[in-house]
Amino acid sequence: MKPLQNMNNIEKGRLFLGLFPERLPEMLRSVQDGYKDLTLNEQALRPLWDGSLFRFDLWYSLAASAADTAARFGSTTGTQQLTEKLFAGHTAAYTIDCISRQAHALPDLAENTAYKAAVKMLFGCYTAIPCQKDSTDVEPKN
C-alpha cells in the first residue's frame, strides 16, 4: 500500500469504502441529499454563494453528476467502479464535502469515532467544514 500522502482521491476513496463498507448506503445518501438541498435552496444559495473554490453552477453540476452516480451505480456496482466515478476529478471535491459534512454531523458516540477519524485522516479538514479540535488531536510540545 502507498503512503497516505502519495494516494490520490480515488485510492483514498477506495480505502475509505473498504474500511467502512457498512456505511456505503449512508455515504451515498449524503451525496444525494447534498444535491437535493442545493436544488431546493438554489434561489437562496445562488446570491450568497462565495464559491471560493468553485462557482455555483459548477458545484451544482458536480452535485448532479455525483447524485446520479450514487443513484444509478451505488447498489449494483462494486466499490472500485463507484470510487472511480465519485472520487475522480472535480467530482471528488463534492463527494468529499458530502462525506465530511455527514461525518461532522454524526453524534459523538463510540461507534462513530473510527469513522470520523478516518474522514479526517484521509480527507483532512475539507473546505466546507471548519477544522475543529477534538479529542483525537494531539497538541505539539514545545
PDB file of C-alpha atoms in Angstrom:
ATOM      1  CA  MET A   1       0.000   0.000   0.000  1.00  0.00           C
ATOM      2  CA  LYS A   2       1.160   3.522  -0.799  1.00  0.00           C
ATOM      3  CA  PRO A   3       1.886   6.026   1.944  1.00  0.00           C
ATOM      4  CA  LEU A   4      -1.174   8.206   2.586  1.00  0.00           C
ATOM      5  CA  GLN A   5       0.490  11.371   1.278  1.00  0.00           C
ATOM      6  CA  ASN A   6       1.088   9.640  -2.073  1.00  0.00           C
ATOM      7  CA  MET A   7      -2.505   8.470  -2.548  1.00  0.00           C
ATOM      8  CA  ASN A   8      -4.854  10.196  -4.955  1.00  0.00           C
ATOM      9  CA  ASN A   9      -8.538  10.750  -4.187  1.00  0.00           C
ATOM     10  CA  ILE A  10      -9.656   7.551  -5.931  1.00  0.00           C
ATOM     11  CA  GLU A  11      -7.236   5.489  -3.844  1.00  0.00           C
ATOM     12  CA  LYS A  12      -8.316   7.254  -0.667  1.00  0.00           C
ATOM     13  CA  GLY A  13     -11.978   6.730  -1.549  1.00  0.00           C
ATOM     14  CA  ARG A  14     -11.392   3.030  -2.222  1.00  0.00           C
ATOM     15  CA  LEU A  15      -9.560   2.646   1.098  1.00  0.00           C
ATOM     16  CA  PHE A  16     -12.285   4.566   2.939  1.00  0.00           C
ATOM     17  CA  LEU A  17     -15.101   2.452   1.498  1.00  0.00           C
ATOM     18  CA  GLY A  18     -13.090  -0.704   2.125  1.00  0.00           C
ATOM     19  CA  LEU A  19     -12.739   0.210   5.795  1.00  0.00           C
ATOM     20  CA  PHE A  20     -16.423   1.044   6.236  1.00  0.00           C
ATOM     21  CA  PRO A  21     -18.485  -0.989   3.741  1.00  0.00           C
ATOM     22  CA  GLU A  22     -21.475  -0.918   6.074  1.00  0.00           C
ATOM     23  CA  ARG A  23     -21.514   2.888   5.805  1.00  0.00           C
ATOM     24  CA  LEU A  24     -21.746   2.910   1.994  1.00  0.00           C
ATOM     25  CA  PRO A  25     -25.547   3.422   1.860  1.00  0.00           C
ATOM     26  CA  GLU A  26     -25.252   6.290   4.359  1.00  0.00           C
ATOM     27  CA  MET A  27     -22.432   7.885   2.376  1.00  0.00           C
ATOM     28  CA  LEU A  28     -24.357   7.592  -0.890  1.00  0.00           C
ATOM     29  CA  ARG A  29     -27.407   9.147   0.772  1.00  0.00           C
ATOM     30  CA  SER A  30     -25.281  12.097   1.866  1.00  0.00           C
ATOM     31  CA  VAL A  31     -24.213  12.636  -1.768  1.00  0.00           C
ATOM     32  CA  GLN A  32     -27.828  12.531  -2.945  1.00  0.00           C
ATOM     33  CA  ASP A  33     -29.106  14.661  -0.049  1.00  0.00           C
ATOM     34  CA  GLY A  34     -26.489  17.325  -0.767  1.00  0.00           C
ATOM     35  CA  TYR A  35     -27.795  17.635  -4.312  1.00  0.00           C
ATOM     36  CA  LYS A  36     -31.413  17.748  -3.087  1.00  0.00           C
ATOM     37  CA  ASP A  37     -30.510  20.550  -0.662  1.00  0.00           C
ATOM     38  CA  LEU A  38     -28.823  22.526  -3.444  1.00  0.00           C
ATOM     39  CA  THR A  39     -31.844  22.039  -5.686  1.00  0.00           C
ATOM     40  CA  LEU A  40     -34.390  23.004  -3.020  1.00  0.00           C
ATOM     41  CA  ASN A  41     -32.403  26.046  -1.917  1.00  0.00           C
ATOM     42  CA  GLU A  42     -30.903  27.126  -5.235  1.00  0.00           C
ATOM     43  CA  GLN A  43     -32.625  30.534  -5.343  1.00  0.00           C
ATOM     44  CA  ALA A  44     -31.478  31.388  -1.826  1.00  0.00           C
ATOM     45  CA  LEU A  45     -27.952  29.980  -2.185  1.00  0.00           C
ATOM     46  CA  ARG A  46     -27.047  31.383  -5.575  1.00  0.00           C
ATOM     47  CA  PRO A  47     -26.728  35.058  -4.496  1.00  0.00           C
ATOM     48  CA  LEU A  48     -24.967  34.098  -1.253  1.00  0.00           C
ATOM     49  CA  TRP A  49     -22.503  31.687  -2.830  1.00  0.00           C
ATOM     50  CA  ASP A  50     -18.989  32.814  -2.159  1.00  0.00           C
ATOM     51  CA  GLY A  51     -17.664  29.976  -4.315  1.00  0.00           C
ATOM     52  CA  SER A  52     -14.101  30.427  -3.193  1.00  0.00           C
ATOM     53  CA  LEU A  53     -13.094  27.247  -4.987  1.00  0.00           C
ATOM     54  CA  PHE A  54     -15.981  26.590  -7.400  1.00  0.00           C
ATOM     55  CA  ARG A  55     -18.643  28.742  -8.972  1.00  0.00           C
ATOM     56  CA  PHE A  56     -22.198  27.775  -8.019  1.00  0.00           C
ATOM     57  CA  ASP A  57     -23.046  26.426 -11.474  1.00  0.00           C
ATOM     58  CA  LEU A  58     -20.019  24.124 -11.480  1.00  0.00           C
ATOM     59  CA  TRP A  59     -20.713  22.924  -7.920  1.00  0.00           C
ATOM     60  CA  TYR A  60     -24.343  22.284  -8.847  1.00  0.00           C
ATOM     61  CA  SER A  61     -23.251  20.315 -11.912  1.00  0.00           C
ATOM     62  CA  LEU A  62     -20.824  18.238  -9.833  1.00  0.00           C
ATOM     63  CA  ALA A  63     -23.576  17.589  -7.285  1.00  0.00           C
ATOM     64  CA  ALA A  64     -25.995  16.459 -10.004  1.00  0.00           C
ATOM     65  CA  SER A  65     -23.426  14.127 -11.536  1.00  0.00           C
ATOM     66  CA  ALA A  66     -22.431  12.607  -8.186  1.00  0.00           C
ATOM     67  CA  ALA A  67     -26.060  12.163  -7.111  1.00  0.00           C
ATOM     68  CA  ASP A  68     -26.840  10.459 -10.408  1.00  0.00           C
ATOM     69  CA  THR A  69     -23.852   8.151  -9.971  1.00  0.00           C
ATOM     70  CA  ALA A  70     -24.890   7.330  -6.406  1.00  0.00           C
ATOM     71  CA  ALA A  71     -28.436   6.545  -7.525  1.00  0.00           C
ATOM     72  CA  ARG A  72     -27.547   4.546 -10.633  1.00  0.00           C
ATOM     73  CA  PHE A  73     -24.468   2.644  -9.547  1.00  0.00           C
ATOM     74  CA  GLY A  74     -24.485   2.610  -5.770  1.00  0.00           C
ATOM     75  CA  SER A  75     -26.338  -0.602  -5.111  1.00  0.00           C
ATOM     76  CA  THR A  76     -25.233  -2.555  -8.173  1.00  0.00           C
ATOM     77  CA  THR A  77     -21.576  -1.659  -8.600  1.00  0.00           C
ATOM     78  CA  GLY A  78     -18.507  -2.711  -6.696  1.00  0.00           C
ATOM     79  CA  THR A  79     -16.661  -0.067  -4.772  1.00  0.00           C
ATOM     80  CA  GLN A  80     -13.867   0.112  -7.354  1.00  0.00           C
ATOM     81  CA  GLN A  81     -16.156   1.332 -10.126  1.00  0.00           C
ATOM     82  CA  LEU A  82     -18.074   3.565  -7.737  1.00  0.00           C
ATOM     83  CA  THR A  83     -14.944   5.221  -6.356  1.00  0.00           C
ATOM     84  CA  GLU A  84     -13.621   5.778  -9.870  1.00  0.00           C
ATOM     85  CA  LYS A  85     -16.733   7.849 -10.564  1.00  0.00           C
ATOM     86  CA  LEU A  86     -17.280   9.630  -7.228  1.00  0.00           C
ATOM     87  CA  PHE A  87     -13.654  10.347  -6.325  1.00  0.00           C
ATOM     88  CA  ALA A  88     -12.316  11.351  -9.750  1.00  0.00           C
ATOM     89  CA  GLY A  89     -11.519  14.876 -10.876  1.00  0.00           C
ATOM     90  CA  HIS A  90     -13.582  17.763  -9.545  1.00  0.00           C
ATOM     91  CA  THR A  91     -16.400  15.393  -8.540  1.00  0.00           C
ATOM     92  CA  ALA A  92     -14.135  14.248  -5.704  1.00  0.00           C
ATOM     93  CA  ALA A  93     -14.392  17.706  -4.127  1.00  0.00           C
ATOM     94  CA  TYR A  94     -18.173  17.430  -3.963  1.00  0.00           C
ATOM     95  CA  THR A  95     -18.118  13.811  -2.731  1.00  0.00           C
ATOM     96  CA  ILE A  96     -15.554  14.575  -0.039  1.00  0.00           C
ATOM     97  CA  ASP A  97     -17.531  17.638   1.018  1.00  0.00           C
ATOM     98  CA  CYS A  98     -20.640  15.460   1.479  1.00  0.00           C
ATOM     99  CA  ILE A  99     -18.738  12.809   3.425  1.00  0.00           C
ATOM    100  CA  SER A 100     -17.140  15.485   5.622  1.00  0.00           C
ATOM    101  CA  ARG A 101     -20.489  17.116   6.373  1.00  0.00           C
ATOM    102  CA  GLN A 102     -22.109  13.772   7.081  1.00  0.00           C
ATOM    103  CA  ALA A 103     -19.300  12.673   9.428  1.00  0.00           C
ATOM    104  CA  HIS A 104     -19.245  16.062  11.155  1.00  0.00           C
ATOM    105  CA  ALA A 105     -22.986  15.765  11.876  1.00  0.00           C
ATOM    106  CA  LEU A 106     -22.710  12.330  13.494  1.00  0.00           C
ATOM    107  CA  PRO A 107     -23.183  12.251  17.262  1.00  0.00           C
ATOM    108  CA  ASP A 108     -20.090  11.729  19.392  1.00  0.00           C
ATOM    109  CA  LEU A 109     -20.736   8.052  20.067  1.00  0.00           C
ATOM    110  CA  ALA A 110     -18.192   5.246  20.288  1.00  0.00           C
ATOM    111  CA  GLU A 111     -19.460   3.630  17.075  1.00  0.00           C
ATOM    112  CA  ASN A 112     -18.759   6.843  15.141  1.00  0.00           C
ATOM    113  CA  THR A 113     -15.268   7.532  16.477  1.00  0.00           C
ATOM    114  CA  ALA A 114     -13.279   5.488  13.950  1.00  0.00           C
ATOM    115  CA  TYR A 115     -15.416   6.682  11.037  1.00  0.00           C
ATOM    116  CA  LYS A 116     -14.963  10.353  11.942  1.00  0.00           C
ATOM    117  CA  ALA A 117     -11.230   9.836  12.475  1.00  0.00           C
ATOM    118  CA  ALA A 118     -10.891   8.116   9.072  1.00  0.00           C
ATOM    119  CA  VAL A 119     -12.655  11.003   7.317  1.00  0.00           C
ATOM    120  CA  LYS A 120     -10.328  13.460   8.997  1.00  0.00           C
ATOM    121  CA  MET A 121      -7.215  11.371   8.331  1.00  0.00           C
ATOM    122  CA  LEU A 122      -7.944  10.573   4.680  1.00  0.00           C
ATOM    123  CA  PHE A 123      -9.587  13.775   3.547  1.00  0.00           C
ATOM    124  CA  GLY A 124      -8.326  16.321   6.076  1.00  0.00           C
ATOM    125  CA  CYS A 125     -10.206  19.420   7.061  1.00  0.00           C
ATOM    126  CA  TYR A 126     -12.171  19.971   3.921  1.00  0.00           C
ATOM    127  CA  THR A 127     -13.273  23.389   2.713  1.00  0.00           C
ATOM    128  CA  ALA A 128     -16.917  23.103   3.757  1.00  0.00           C
ATOM    129  CA  ILE A 129     -16.264  22.094   7.349  1.00  0.00           C
ATOM    130  CA  PRO A 130     -14.195  24.369   9.566  1.00  0.00           C
ATOM    131  CA  CYS A 131     -11.408  22.485  11.288  1.00  0.00           C
ATOM    132  CA  GLN A 132     -12.203  21.945  14.922  1.00  0.00           C
ATOM    133  CA  LYS A 133     -10.049  20.402  17.585  1.00  0.00           C
ATOM    134  CA  ASP A 134     -11.345  17.204  19.073  1.00  0.00           C
ATOM    135  CA  SER A 135     -10.099  14.507  21.391  1.00  0.00           C
ATOM    136  CA  THR A 136      -8.065  12.887  18.596  1.00  0.00           C
ATOM    137  CA  ASP A 137      -5.935  15.997  18.028  1.00  0.00           C
ATOM    138  CA  VAL A 138      -2.535  15.991  19.626  1.00  0.00           C
ATOM    139  CA  GLU A 139      -1.008  19.278  20.666  1.00  0.00           C
ATOM    140  CA  PRO A 140       2.653  19.665  19.720  1.00  0.00           C
ATOM    141  CA  LYS A 141       5.003  20.016  22.674  1.00  0.00           C
ATOM    142  CA  ASN A 142       7.407  22.948  22.773  1.00  0.00           C
TER     143      ASN A 142
END
